[in-house]
C-alpha positions as a Python dict, from the first residue, in 0.01 Angstrom:
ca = {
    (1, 'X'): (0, 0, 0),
    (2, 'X'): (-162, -327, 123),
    (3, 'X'): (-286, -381, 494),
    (4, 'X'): (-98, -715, 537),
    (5, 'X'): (168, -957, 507),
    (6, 'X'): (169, -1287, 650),
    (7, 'X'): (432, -1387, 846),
    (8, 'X'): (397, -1738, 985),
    (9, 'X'): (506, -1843, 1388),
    (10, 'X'): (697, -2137, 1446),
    (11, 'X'): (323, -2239, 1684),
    (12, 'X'): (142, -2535, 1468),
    (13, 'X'): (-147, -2353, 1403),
    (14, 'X'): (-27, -2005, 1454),
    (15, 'X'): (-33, -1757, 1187),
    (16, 'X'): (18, -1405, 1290),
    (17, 'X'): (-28, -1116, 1025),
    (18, 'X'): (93, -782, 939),
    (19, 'X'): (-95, -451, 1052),
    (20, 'X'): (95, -159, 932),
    (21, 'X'): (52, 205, 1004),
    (22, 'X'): (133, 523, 861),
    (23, 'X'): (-4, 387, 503),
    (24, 'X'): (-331, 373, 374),
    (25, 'X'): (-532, 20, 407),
    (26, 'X'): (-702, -180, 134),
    (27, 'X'): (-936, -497, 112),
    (28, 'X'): (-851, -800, 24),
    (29, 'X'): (-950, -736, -330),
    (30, 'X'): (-710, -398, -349),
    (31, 'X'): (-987, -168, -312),
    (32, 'X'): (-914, 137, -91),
    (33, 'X'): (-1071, 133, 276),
    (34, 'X'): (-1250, 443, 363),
    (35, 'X'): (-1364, 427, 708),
    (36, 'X'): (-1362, 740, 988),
    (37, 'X'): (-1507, 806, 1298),
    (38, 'X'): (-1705, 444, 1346),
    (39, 'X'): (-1622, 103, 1532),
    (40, 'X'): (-1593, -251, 1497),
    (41, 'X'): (-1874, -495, 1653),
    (42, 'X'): (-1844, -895, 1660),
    (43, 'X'): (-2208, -1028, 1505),
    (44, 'X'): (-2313, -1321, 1339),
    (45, 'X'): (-2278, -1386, 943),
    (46, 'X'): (-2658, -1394, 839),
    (47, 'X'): (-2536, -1662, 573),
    (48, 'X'): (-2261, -1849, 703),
    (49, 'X'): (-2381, -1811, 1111),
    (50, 'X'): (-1976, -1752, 1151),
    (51, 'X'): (-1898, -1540, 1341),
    (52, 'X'): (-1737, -1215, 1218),
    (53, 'X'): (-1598, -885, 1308),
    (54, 'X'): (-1827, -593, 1144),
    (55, 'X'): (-1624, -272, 1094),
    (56, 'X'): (-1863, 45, 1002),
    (57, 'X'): (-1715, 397, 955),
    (58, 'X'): (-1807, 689, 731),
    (59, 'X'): (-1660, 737, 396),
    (60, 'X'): (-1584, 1094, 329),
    (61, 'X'): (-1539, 1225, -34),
    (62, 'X'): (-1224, 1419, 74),
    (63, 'X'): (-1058, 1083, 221),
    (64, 'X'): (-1029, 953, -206),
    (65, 'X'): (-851, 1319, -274),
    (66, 'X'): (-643, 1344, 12),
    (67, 'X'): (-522, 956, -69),
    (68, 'X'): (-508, 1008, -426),
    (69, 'X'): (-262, 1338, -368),
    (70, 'X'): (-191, 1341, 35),
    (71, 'X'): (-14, 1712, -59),
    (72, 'X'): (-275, 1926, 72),
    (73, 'X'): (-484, 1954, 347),
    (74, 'X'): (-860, 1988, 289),
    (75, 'X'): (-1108, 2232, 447),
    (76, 'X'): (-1434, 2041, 503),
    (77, 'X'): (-1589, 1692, 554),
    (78, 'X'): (-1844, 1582, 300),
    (79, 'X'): (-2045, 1273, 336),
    (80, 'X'): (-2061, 959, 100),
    (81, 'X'): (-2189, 679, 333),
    (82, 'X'): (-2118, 449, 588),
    (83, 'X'): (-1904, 133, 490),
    (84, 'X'): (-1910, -207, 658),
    (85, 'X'): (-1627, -462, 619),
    (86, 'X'): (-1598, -747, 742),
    (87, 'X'): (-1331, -993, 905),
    (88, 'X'): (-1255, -1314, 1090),
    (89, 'X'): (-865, -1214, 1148),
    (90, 'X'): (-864, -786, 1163),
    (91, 'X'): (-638, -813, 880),
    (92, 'X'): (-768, -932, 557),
    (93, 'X'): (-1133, -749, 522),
    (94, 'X'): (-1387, -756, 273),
    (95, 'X'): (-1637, -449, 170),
    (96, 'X'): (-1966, -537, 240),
    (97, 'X'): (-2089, -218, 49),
    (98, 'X'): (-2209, 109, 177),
    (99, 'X'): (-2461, 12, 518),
    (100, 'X'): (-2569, 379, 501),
    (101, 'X'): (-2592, 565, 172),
    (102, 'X'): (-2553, 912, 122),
    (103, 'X'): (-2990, 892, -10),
    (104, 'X'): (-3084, 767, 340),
    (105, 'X'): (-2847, 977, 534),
    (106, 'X'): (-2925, 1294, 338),
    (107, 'X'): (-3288, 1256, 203),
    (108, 'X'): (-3321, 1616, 139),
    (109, 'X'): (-2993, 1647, -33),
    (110, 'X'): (-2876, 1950, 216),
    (111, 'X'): (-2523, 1879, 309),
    (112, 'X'): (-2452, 1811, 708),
    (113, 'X'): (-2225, 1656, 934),
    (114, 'X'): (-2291, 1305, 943),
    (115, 'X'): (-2035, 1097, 1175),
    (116, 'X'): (-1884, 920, 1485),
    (117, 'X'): (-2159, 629, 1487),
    (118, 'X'): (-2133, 317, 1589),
    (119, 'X'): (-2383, -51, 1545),
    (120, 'X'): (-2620, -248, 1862),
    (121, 'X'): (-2793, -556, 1843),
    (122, 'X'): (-3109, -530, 1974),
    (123, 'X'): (-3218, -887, 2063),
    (124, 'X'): (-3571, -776, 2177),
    (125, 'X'): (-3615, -740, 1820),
    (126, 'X'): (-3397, -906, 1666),
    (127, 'X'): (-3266, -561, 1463),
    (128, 'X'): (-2956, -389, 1450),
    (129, 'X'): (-2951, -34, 1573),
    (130, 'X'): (-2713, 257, 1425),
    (131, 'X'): (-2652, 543, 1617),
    (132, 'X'): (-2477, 841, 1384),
    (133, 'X'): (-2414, 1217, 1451),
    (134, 'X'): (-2619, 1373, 1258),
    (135, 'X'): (-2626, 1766, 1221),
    (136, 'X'): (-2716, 1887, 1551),
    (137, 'X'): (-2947, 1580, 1647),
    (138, 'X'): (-2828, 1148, 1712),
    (139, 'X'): (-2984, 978, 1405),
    (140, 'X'): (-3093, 602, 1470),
    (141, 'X'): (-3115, 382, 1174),
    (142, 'X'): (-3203, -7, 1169),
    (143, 'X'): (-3134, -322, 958),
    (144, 'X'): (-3249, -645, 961),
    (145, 'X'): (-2909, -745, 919),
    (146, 'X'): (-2554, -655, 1029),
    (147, 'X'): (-2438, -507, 737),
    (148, 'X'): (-2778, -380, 662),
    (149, 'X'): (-2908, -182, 449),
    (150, 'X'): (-3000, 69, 693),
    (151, 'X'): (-3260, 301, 693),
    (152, 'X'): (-3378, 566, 889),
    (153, 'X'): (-3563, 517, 1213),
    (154, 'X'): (-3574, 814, 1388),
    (155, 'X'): (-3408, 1141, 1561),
    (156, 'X'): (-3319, 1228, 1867),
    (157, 'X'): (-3318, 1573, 2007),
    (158, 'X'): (-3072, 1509, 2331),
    (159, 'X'): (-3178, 1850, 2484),
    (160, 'X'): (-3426, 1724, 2733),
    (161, 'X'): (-3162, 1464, 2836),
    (162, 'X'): (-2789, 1678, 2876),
    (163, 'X'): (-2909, 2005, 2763),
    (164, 'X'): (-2789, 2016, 2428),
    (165, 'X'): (-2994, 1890, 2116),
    (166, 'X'): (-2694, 1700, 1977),
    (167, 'X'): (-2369, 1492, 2147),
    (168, 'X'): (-2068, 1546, 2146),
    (169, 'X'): (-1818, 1311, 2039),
    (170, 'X'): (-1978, 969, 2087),
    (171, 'X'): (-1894, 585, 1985),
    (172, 'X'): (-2129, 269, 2073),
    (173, 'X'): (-1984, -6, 2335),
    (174, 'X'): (-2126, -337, 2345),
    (175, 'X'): (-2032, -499, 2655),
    (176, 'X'): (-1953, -882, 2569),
    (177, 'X'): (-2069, -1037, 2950),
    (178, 'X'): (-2412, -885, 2931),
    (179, 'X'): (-2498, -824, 2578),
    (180, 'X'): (-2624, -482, 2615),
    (181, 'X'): (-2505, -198, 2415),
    (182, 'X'): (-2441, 140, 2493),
    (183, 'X'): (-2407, 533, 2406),
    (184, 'X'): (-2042, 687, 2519),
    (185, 'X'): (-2083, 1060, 2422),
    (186, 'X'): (-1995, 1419, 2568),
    (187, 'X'): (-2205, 1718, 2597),
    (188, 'X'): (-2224, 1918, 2298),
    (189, 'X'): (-2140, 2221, 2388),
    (190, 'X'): (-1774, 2248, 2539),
    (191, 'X'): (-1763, 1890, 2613),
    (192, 'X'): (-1712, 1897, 2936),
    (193, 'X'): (-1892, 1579, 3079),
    (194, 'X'): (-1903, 1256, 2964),
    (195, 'X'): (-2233, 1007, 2983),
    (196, 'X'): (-2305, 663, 2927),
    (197, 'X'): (-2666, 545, 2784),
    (198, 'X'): (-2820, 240, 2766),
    (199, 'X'): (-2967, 124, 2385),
    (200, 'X'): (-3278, -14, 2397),
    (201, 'X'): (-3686, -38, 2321),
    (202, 'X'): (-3905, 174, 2423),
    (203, 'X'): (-4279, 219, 2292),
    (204, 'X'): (-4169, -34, 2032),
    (205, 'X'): (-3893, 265, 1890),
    (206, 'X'): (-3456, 244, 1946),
    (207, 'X'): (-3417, 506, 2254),
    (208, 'X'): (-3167, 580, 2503),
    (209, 'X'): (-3298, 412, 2813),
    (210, 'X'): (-3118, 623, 3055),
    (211, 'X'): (-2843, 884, 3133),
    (212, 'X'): (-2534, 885, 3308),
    (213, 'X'): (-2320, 1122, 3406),
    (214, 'X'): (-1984, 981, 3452),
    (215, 'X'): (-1766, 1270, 3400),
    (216, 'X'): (-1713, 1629, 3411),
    (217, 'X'): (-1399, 1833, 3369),
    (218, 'X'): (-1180, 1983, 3117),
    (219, 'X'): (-1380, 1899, 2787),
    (220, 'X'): (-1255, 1595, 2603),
    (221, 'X'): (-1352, 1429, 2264),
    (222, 'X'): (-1320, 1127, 2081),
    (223, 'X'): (-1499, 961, 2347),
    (224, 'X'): (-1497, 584, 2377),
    (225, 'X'): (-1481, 274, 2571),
    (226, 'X'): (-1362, -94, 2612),
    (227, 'X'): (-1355, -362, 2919),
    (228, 'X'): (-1075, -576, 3059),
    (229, 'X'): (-1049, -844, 3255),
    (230, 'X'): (-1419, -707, 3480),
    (231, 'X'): (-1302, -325, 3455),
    (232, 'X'): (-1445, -9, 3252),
    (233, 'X'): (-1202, 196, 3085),
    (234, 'X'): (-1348, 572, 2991),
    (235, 'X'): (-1093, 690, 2711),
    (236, 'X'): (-1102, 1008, 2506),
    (237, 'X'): (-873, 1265, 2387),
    (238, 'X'): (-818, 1693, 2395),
    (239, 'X'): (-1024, 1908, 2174),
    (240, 'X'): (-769, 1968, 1939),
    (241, 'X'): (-1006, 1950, 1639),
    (242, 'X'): (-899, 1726, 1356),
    (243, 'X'): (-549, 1705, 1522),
    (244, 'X'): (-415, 1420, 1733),
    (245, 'X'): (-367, 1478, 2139),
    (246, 'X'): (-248, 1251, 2437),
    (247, 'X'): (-491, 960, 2484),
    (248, 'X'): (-694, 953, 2869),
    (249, 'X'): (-874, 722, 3072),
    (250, 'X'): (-1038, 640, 3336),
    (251, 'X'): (-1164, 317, 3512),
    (252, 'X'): (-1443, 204, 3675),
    (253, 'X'): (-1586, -185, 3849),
    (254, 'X'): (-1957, -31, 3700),
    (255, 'X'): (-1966, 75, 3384),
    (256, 'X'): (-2207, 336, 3541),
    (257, 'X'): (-1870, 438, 3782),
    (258, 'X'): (-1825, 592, 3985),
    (259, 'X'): (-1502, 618, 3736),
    (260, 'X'): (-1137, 682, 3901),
    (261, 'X'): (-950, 938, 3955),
    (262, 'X'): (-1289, 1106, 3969),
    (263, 'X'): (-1322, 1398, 3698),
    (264, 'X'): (-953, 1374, 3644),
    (265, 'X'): (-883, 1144, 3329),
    (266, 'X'): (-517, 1046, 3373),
    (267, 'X'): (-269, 1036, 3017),
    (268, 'X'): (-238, 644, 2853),
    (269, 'X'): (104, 627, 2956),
    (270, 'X'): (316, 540, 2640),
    (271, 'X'): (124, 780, 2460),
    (272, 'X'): (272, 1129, 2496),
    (273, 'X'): (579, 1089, 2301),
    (274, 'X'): (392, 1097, 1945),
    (275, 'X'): (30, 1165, 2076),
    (276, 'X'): (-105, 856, 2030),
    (277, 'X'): (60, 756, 1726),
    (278, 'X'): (-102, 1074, 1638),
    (279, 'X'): (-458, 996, 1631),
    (280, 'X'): (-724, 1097, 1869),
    (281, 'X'): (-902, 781, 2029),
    (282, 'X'): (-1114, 589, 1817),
    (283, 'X'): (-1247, 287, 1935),
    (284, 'X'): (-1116, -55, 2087),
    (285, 'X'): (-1161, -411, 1955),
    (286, 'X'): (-1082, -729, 2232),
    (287, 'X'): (-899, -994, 2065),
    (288, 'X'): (-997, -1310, 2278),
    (289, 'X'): (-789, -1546, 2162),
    (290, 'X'): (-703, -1896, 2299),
    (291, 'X'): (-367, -1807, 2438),
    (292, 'X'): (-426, -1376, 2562),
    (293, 'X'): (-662, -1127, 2556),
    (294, 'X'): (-524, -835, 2361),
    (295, 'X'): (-705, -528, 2368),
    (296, 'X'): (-639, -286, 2016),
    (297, 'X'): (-660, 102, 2064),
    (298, 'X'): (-789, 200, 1714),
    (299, 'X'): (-729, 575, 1677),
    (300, 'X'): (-823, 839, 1423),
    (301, 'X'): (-605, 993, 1203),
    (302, 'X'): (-797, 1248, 1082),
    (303, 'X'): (-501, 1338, 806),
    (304, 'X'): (-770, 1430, 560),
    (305, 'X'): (-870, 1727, 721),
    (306, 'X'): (-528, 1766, 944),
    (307, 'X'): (-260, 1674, 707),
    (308, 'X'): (-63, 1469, 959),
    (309, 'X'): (55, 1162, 761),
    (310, 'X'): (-53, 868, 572),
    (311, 'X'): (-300, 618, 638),
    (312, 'X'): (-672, 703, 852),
    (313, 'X'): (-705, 423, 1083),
    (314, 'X'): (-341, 338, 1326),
    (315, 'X'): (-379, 17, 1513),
    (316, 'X'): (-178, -78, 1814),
    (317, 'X'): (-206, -275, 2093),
    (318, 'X'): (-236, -202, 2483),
    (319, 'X'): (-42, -366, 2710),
    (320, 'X'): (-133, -403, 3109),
    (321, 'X'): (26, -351, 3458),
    (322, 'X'): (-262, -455, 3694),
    (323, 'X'): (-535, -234, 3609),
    (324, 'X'): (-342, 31, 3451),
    (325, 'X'): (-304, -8, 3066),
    (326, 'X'): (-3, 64, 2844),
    (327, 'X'): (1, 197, 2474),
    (328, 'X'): (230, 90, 2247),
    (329, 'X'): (307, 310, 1970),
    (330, 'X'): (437, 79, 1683),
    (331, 'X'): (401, 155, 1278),
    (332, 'X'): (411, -236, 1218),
    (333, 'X'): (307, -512, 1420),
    (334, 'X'): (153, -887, 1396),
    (335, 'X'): (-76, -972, 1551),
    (336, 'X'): (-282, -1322, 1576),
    (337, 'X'): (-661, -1310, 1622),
    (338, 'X'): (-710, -1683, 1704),
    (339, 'X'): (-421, -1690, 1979),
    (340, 'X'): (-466, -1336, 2067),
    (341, 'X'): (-126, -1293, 2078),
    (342, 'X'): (114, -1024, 1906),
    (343, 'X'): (443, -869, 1844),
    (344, 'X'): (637, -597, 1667),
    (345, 'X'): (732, -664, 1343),
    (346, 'X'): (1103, -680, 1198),
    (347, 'X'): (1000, -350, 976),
    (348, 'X'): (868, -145, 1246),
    (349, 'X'): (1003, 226, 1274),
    (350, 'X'): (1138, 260, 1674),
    (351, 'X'): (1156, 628, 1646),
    (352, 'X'): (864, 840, 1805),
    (353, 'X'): (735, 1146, 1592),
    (354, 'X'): (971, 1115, 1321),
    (355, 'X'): (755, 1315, 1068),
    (356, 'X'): (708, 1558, 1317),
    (357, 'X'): (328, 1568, 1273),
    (358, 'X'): (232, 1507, 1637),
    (359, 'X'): (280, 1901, 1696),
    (360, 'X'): (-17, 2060, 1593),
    (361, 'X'): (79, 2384, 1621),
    (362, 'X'): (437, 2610, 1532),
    (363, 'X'): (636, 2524, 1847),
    (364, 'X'): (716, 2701, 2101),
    (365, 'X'): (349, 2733, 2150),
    (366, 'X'): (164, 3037, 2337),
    (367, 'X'): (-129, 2851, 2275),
    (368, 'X'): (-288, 2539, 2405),
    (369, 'X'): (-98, 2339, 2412),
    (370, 'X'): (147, 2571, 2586),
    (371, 'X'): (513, 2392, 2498),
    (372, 'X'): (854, 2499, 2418),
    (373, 'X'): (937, 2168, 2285),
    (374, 'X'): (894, 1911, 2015),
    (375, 'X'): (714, 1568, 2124),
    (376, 'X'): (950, 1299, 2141),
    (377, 'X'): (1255, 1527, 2050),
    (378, 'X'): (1506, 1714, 2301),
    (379, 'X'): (1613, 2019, 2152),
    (380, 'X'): (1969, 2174, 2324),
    (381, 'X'): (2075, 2505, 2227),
    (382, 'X'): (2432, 2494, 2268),
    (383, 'X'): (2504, 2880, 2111),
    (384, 'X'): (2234, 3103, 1994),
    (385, 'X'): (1876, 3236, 2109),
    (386, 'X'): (1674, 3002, 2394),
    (387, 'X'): (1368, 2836, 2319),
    (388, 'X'): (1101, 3040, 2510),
    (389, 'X'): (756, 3149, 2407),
    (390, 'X'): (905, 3519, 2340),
    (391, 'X'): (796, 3477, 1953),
    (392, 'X'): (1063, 3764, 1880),
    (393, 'X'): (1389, 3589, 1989),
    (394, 'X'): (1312, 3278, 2004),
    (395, 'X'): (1404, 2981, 1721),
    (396, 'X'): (1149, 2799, 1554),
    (397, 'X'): (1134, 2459, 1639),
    (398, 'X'): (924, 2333, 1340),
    (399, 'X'): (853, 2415, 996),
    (400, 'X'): (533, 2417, 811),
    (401, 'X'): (563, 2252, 479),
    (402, 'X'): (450, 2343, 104),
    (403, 'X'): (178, 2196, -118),
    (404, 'X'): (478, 2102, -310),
    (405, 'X'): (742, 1975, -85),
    (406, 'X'): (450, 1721, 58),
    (407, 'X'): (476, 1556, -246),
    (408, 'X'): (865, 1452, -106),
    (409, 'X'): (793, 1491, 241),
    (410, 'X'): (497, 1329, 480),
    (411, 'X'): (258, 1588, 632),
    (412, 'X'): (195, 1961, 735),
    (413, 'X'): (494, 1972, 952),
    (414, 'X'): (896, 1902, 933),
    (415, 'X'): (1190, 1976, 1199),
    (416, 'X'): (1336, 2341, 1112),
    (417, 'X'): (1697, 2395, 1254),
    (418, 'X'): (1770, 2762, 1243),
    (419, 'X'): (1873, 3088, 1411),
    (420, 'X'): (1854, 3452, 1352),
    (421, 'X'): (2234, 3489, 1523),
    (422, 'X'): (2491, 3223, 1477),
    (423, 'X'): (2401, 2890, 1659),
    (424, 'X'): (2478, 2543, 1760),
    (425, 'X'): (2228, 2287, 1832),
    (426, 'X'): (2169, 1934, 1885),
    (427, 'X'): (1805, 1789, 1835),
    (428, 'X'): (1755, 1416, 1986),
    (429, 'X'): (1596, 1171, 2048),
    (430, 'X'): (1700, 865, 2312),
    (431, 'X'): (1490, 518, 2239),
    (432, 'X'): (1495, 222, 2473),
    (433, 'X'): (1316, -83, 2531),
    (434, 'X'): (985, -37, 2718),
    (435, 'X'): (810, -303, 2963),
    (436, 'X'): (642, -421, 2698),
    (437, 'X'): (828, -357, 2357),
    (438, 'X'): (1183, -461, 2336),
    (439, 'X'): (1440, -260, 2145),
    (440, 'X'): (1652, -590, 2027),
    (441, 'X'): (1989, -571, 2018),
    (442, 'X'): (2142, -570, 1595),
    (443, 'X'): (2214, -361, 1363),
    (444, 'X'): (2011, -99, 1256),
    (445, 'X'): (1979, 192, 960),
    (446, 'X'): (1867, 539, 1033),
    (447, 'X'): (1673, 721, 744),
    (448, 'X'): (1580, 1060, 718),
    (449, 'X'): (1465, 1346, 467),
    (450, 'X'): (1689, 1662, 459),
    (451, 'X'): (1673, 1982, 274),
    (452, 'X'): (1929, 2256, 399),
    (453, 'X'): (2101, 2583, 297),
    (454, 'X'): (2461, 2691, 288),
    (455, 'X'): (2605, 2823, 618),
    (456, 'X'): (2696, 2538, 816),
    (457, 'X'): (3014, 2442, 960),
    (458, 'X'): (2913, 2146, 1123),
    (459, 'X'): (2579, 1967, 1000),
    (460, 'X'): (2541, 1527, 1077),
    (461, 'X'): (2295, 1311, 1191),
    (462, 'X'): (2436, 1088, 1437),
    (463, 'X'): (2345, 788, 1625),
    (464, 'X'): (2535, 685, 1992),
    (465, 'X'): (2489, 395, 2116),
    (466, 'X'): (2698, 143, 2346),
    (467, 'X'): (2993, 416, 2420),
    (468, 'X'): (3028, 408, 2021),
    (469, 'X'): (2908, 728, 1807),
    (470, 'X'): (2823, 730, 1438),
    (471, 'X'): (2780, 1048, 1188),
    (472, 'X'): (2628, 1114, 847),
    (473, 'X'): (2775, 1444, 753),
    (474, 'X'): (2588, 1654, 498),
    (475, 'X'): (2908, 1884, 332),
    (476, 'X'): (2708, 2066, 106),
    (477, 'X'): (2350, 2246, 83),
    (478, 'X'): (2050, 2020, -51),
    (479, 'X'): (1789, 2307, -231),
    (480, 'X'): (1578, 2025, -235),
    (481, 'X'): (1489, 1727, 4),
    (482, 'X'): (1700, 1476, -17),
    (483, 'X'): (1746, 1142, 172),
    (484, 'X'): (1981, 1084, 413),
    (485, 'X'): (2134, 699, 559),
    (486, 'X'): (2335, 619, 815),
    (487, 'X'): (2404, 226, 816),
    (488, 'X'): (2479, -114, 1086),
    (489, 'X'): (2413, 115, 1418),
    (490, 'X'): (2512, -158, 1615),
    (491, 'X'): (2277, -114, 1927),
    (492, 'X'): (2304, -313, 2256),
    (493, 'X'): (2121, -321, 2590),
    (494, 'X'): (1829, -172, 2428),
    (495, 'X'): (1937, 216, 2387),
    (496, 'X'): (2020, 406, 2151),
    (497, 'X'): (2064, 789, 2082),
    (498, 'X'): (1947, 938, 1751),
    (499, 'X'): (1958, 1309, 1612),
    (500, 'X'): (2094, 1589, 1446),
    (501, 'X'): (2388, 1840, 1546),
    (502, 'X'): (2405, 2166, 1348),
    (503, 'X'): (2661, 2449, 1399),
    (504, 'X'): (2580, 2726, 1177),
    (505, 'X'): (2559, 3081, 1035),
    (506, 'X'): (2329, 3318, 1115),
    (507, 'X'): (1994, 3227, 933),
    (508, 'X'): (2173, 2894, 783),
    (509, 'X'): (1854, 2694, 835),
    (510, 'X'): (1813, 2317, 804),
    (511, 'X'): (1490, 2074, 779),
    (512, 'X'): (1448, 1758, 841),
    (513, 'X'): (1161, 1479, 781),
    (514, 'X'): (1079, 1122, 782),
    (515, 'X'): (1323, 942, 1056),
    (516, 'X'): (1321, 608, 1085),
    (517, 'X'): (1524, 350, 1265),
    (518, 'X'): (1461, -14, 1165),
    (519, 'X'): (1622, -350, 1247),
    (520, 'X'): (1865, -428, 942),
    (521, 'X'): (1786, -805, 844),
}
């Protein structure tokens, strides 16, 4: 699937393009985008002296296999390179080649894990400076140019500095009012504070020129950082491994802090529903255009190694009350980089979690996270067993999918509806118009991916909206997954209520996959 369309504004000039999520990205030449863990950086084309956005990331050989047959999950991360594309719109980009190869990274051929990195422009020099997780050390390599090659420089043991030879998570922020660059990485061991380093000279070598501690708490990952309109904002996300969590923050007037509430990241509001679109945080870009200044959360799907979903980089863009920012989790969006402006796209999926991926674990959980419920979903037992976390009576909520039903159905997980006794039992979800994104009123056509036994008496998905109610009724068991429509949902004053309502025999069992609701044309 491509990155883009264009869809042009009724502005003059304006031309605002397609990012879509939840699908693997290519360049502008079709080739596939492989890009994890990294950041994008605004520098100057050596050639052209445009200048263009420079987005580096590793390139993982699992990434081709997992894209090439996104059935099974895969059990390790193995090092190719770092990429650099490039871009003048955050749309349409253009492979530069690998900026790190695997000969330079790996001289010794020993496998390791090389990752999270991101690129500084040392002016004092006139180099660029990439800083790369590198086994249990912070390997810094340089280029003469942005898209380099680079080649090694040096190690750094970060025991002497945080008490751990190597970071943990970590990302680079460049801070566009001062020029300087810095290191945003948690201890390594538990990850339970946060720092912030300068990147600089010293003794003519690429060092950290100080440490900060701005955080300590419960340990967080994904650590990263962007500025808005004269404030810091600290983000990062649980340590849920390769899976997706809620996105945090804090903010700060210094980008040394002292960073509010102190120790105490608060959630991104907008992004518990589907954890973040189900990525962990990434990095941000700022869009400074001539109109706004958007700021892009770019999170990690890490569905290589976590199976949740399609596509390894999910764009979306954060809106702002005051200080306090908003996410906005949308699978397709426009966005314009020369206006700055942006808005959801006529194809974008309004339901929250619909492949059920965001729930890393089988739910109800004992285990952190500790929930008896399905993000985004409201699950009402009507007859049969409660929900609880006694494992022995209690219904799962979830279901974990084959090697061979992924190749009908996205990711690791799917809705189970089931009961050891007879039940009934309405799963929902209610979707309304945000601050920021407006659910407009039309008609609309909910989609979904079924597979269910005999046994029921009652099984529909259903839509209510407006004091009207609508119902797909399944009469018959589907052995195998099978799609599911429900058309013109005529929804009004931006609410509507979507699910499934299941009365059934004991051990009927029915799973579902894949809802969307989108904006007939």
């Amino acid at each position: 699937m491509f990155l883009l369309n264009i869809v042009l504004t009724s502005g003059a000039d304006a031309q605002q393009l397609n990012i879509k999520n939840d699908a693997f990205w290519n360049t502008t030449d079709g080739q596939p985008i492989y890009s994890q863990g990294g950041g994008i950086f605004t520098f100057k084309d050596p050639k052209s002296g445009q200048e263009k956005y420079y987005w580096y990331g590793v390139h993982y050989k699992e990434a081709e296999t997992y894209r090439n047959a996104p059935n099974k999950t895969l059990p390790q991360a193995s090092y190719e390179s770092v990429t650099c594309y490039t871009s003048t719109d955050l749309v349409h980009w253009t492979s530069e080649g690998d900026a790190l190869t695997k000969a330079e990274a790996l001289p010794d051929g020993r496998p390791t894990w090389v990752g999270r990195l991101g690129v500084a422009y040392l002016k004092e020099s006139g180099q660029y400076a990439m800083l790369v997780q590198h086994g249990a050390e912070v390997l810094i390599a340089v280029a003469s140019q942005p898209a380099g090659p680079f080649k090694w420089h040096r190690k750094i043991n970060m025991l002497d500095r945080i008490g751990t030879t190597n970071t943990g998570d970590q990302t680079v922020f460049t801070d566009a009012d001062t020029g300087k660059s810095y290191l945003v990485y948690s201890y390594g061991r538990g990850r339970s504070k946060i720092y912030v380093s300068e990147i600089g000279l010293r003794n003519g070598q690429v060092d950290l020129l100080d440490c900060t501690k701005v955080f300590e708490g419960a340990g967080r990952e994904g650590n990263c950082m962007f500025k808005y309109q004269g404030k810091y904002y600290m983000a990062a996300s649980n340590l849920y491994g390769w899976d997706a969590s809620l996105a945090y923050y804090l903010v700060s007037d210094n980008i040394r802090g002292p960073y509010e509430p102190a120790n105490n990241m608060r959630v991104l509001e907008g992004s518990a529903d589907d954890y973040a679109h189900v990525t962990q945080t990434g990095f941000f870009v700022n869009v400074k255009g001539s109109r706004q200044e958007t700021v892009l959360y770019c999170g990690d799907r890490w569905a290589d190694f976590a199976g949740n979903g399609l596509g390894y980089n999910q764009w979306t863009p954060l809106s702002f009350a005051g200080a306090t920012p908003y996410f906005n989790s949308l699978g397709s969006w426009n966005l314009d980089a020369k206006t700055g402006e942006w808005e959801v796209a006529a194809d974008n999926n309004y339901a929250k979690n619909g492949s059920f991926e965001a729930d890393r674990k089988q739910m109800p959980s004992p285990v952190k996270p500790v929930q008896t419920y399905l993000l985004g979903w409201e699950t009402t037992v009507l007859k049969g067993n409660v929900v609880s976390l006694d494992t022995a009576t209690s219904p799962v909520l979830n279901y974990n999918n084959t090697e061979e039903e992924r190749k009908r159905v996205v990711g690791e997980k799917s809705l189970n509806i089931s009961d050891k006794v007879p039940f009934e039992r309405r799963v929902s979800q209610v979707i309304r118009s945000s601050p920021y994104v407006k659910l407009p009123n039309g008609f609309y056509t909910l989609t979904a991916s079924m597979k269910n036994t005999a046994g029921f008496s009652n099984l529909e998905m259903y839509a209510e909206t407006a004091g009207k109610r609508l119902a797909h009724r399944v009469k018959r068991a589907n052995p195998q997954w099978t799609t599911i429509v429900l058309k013109r949902i005529p929804v009004k004053d931006g609410k509507v209520e979507i699910g499934f309502r299941a009365v059934g025999a004991a051990r009927a069992s029915c799973r579902v996959d894949d809802v969307s609701l989108v904006l007939e044309k």
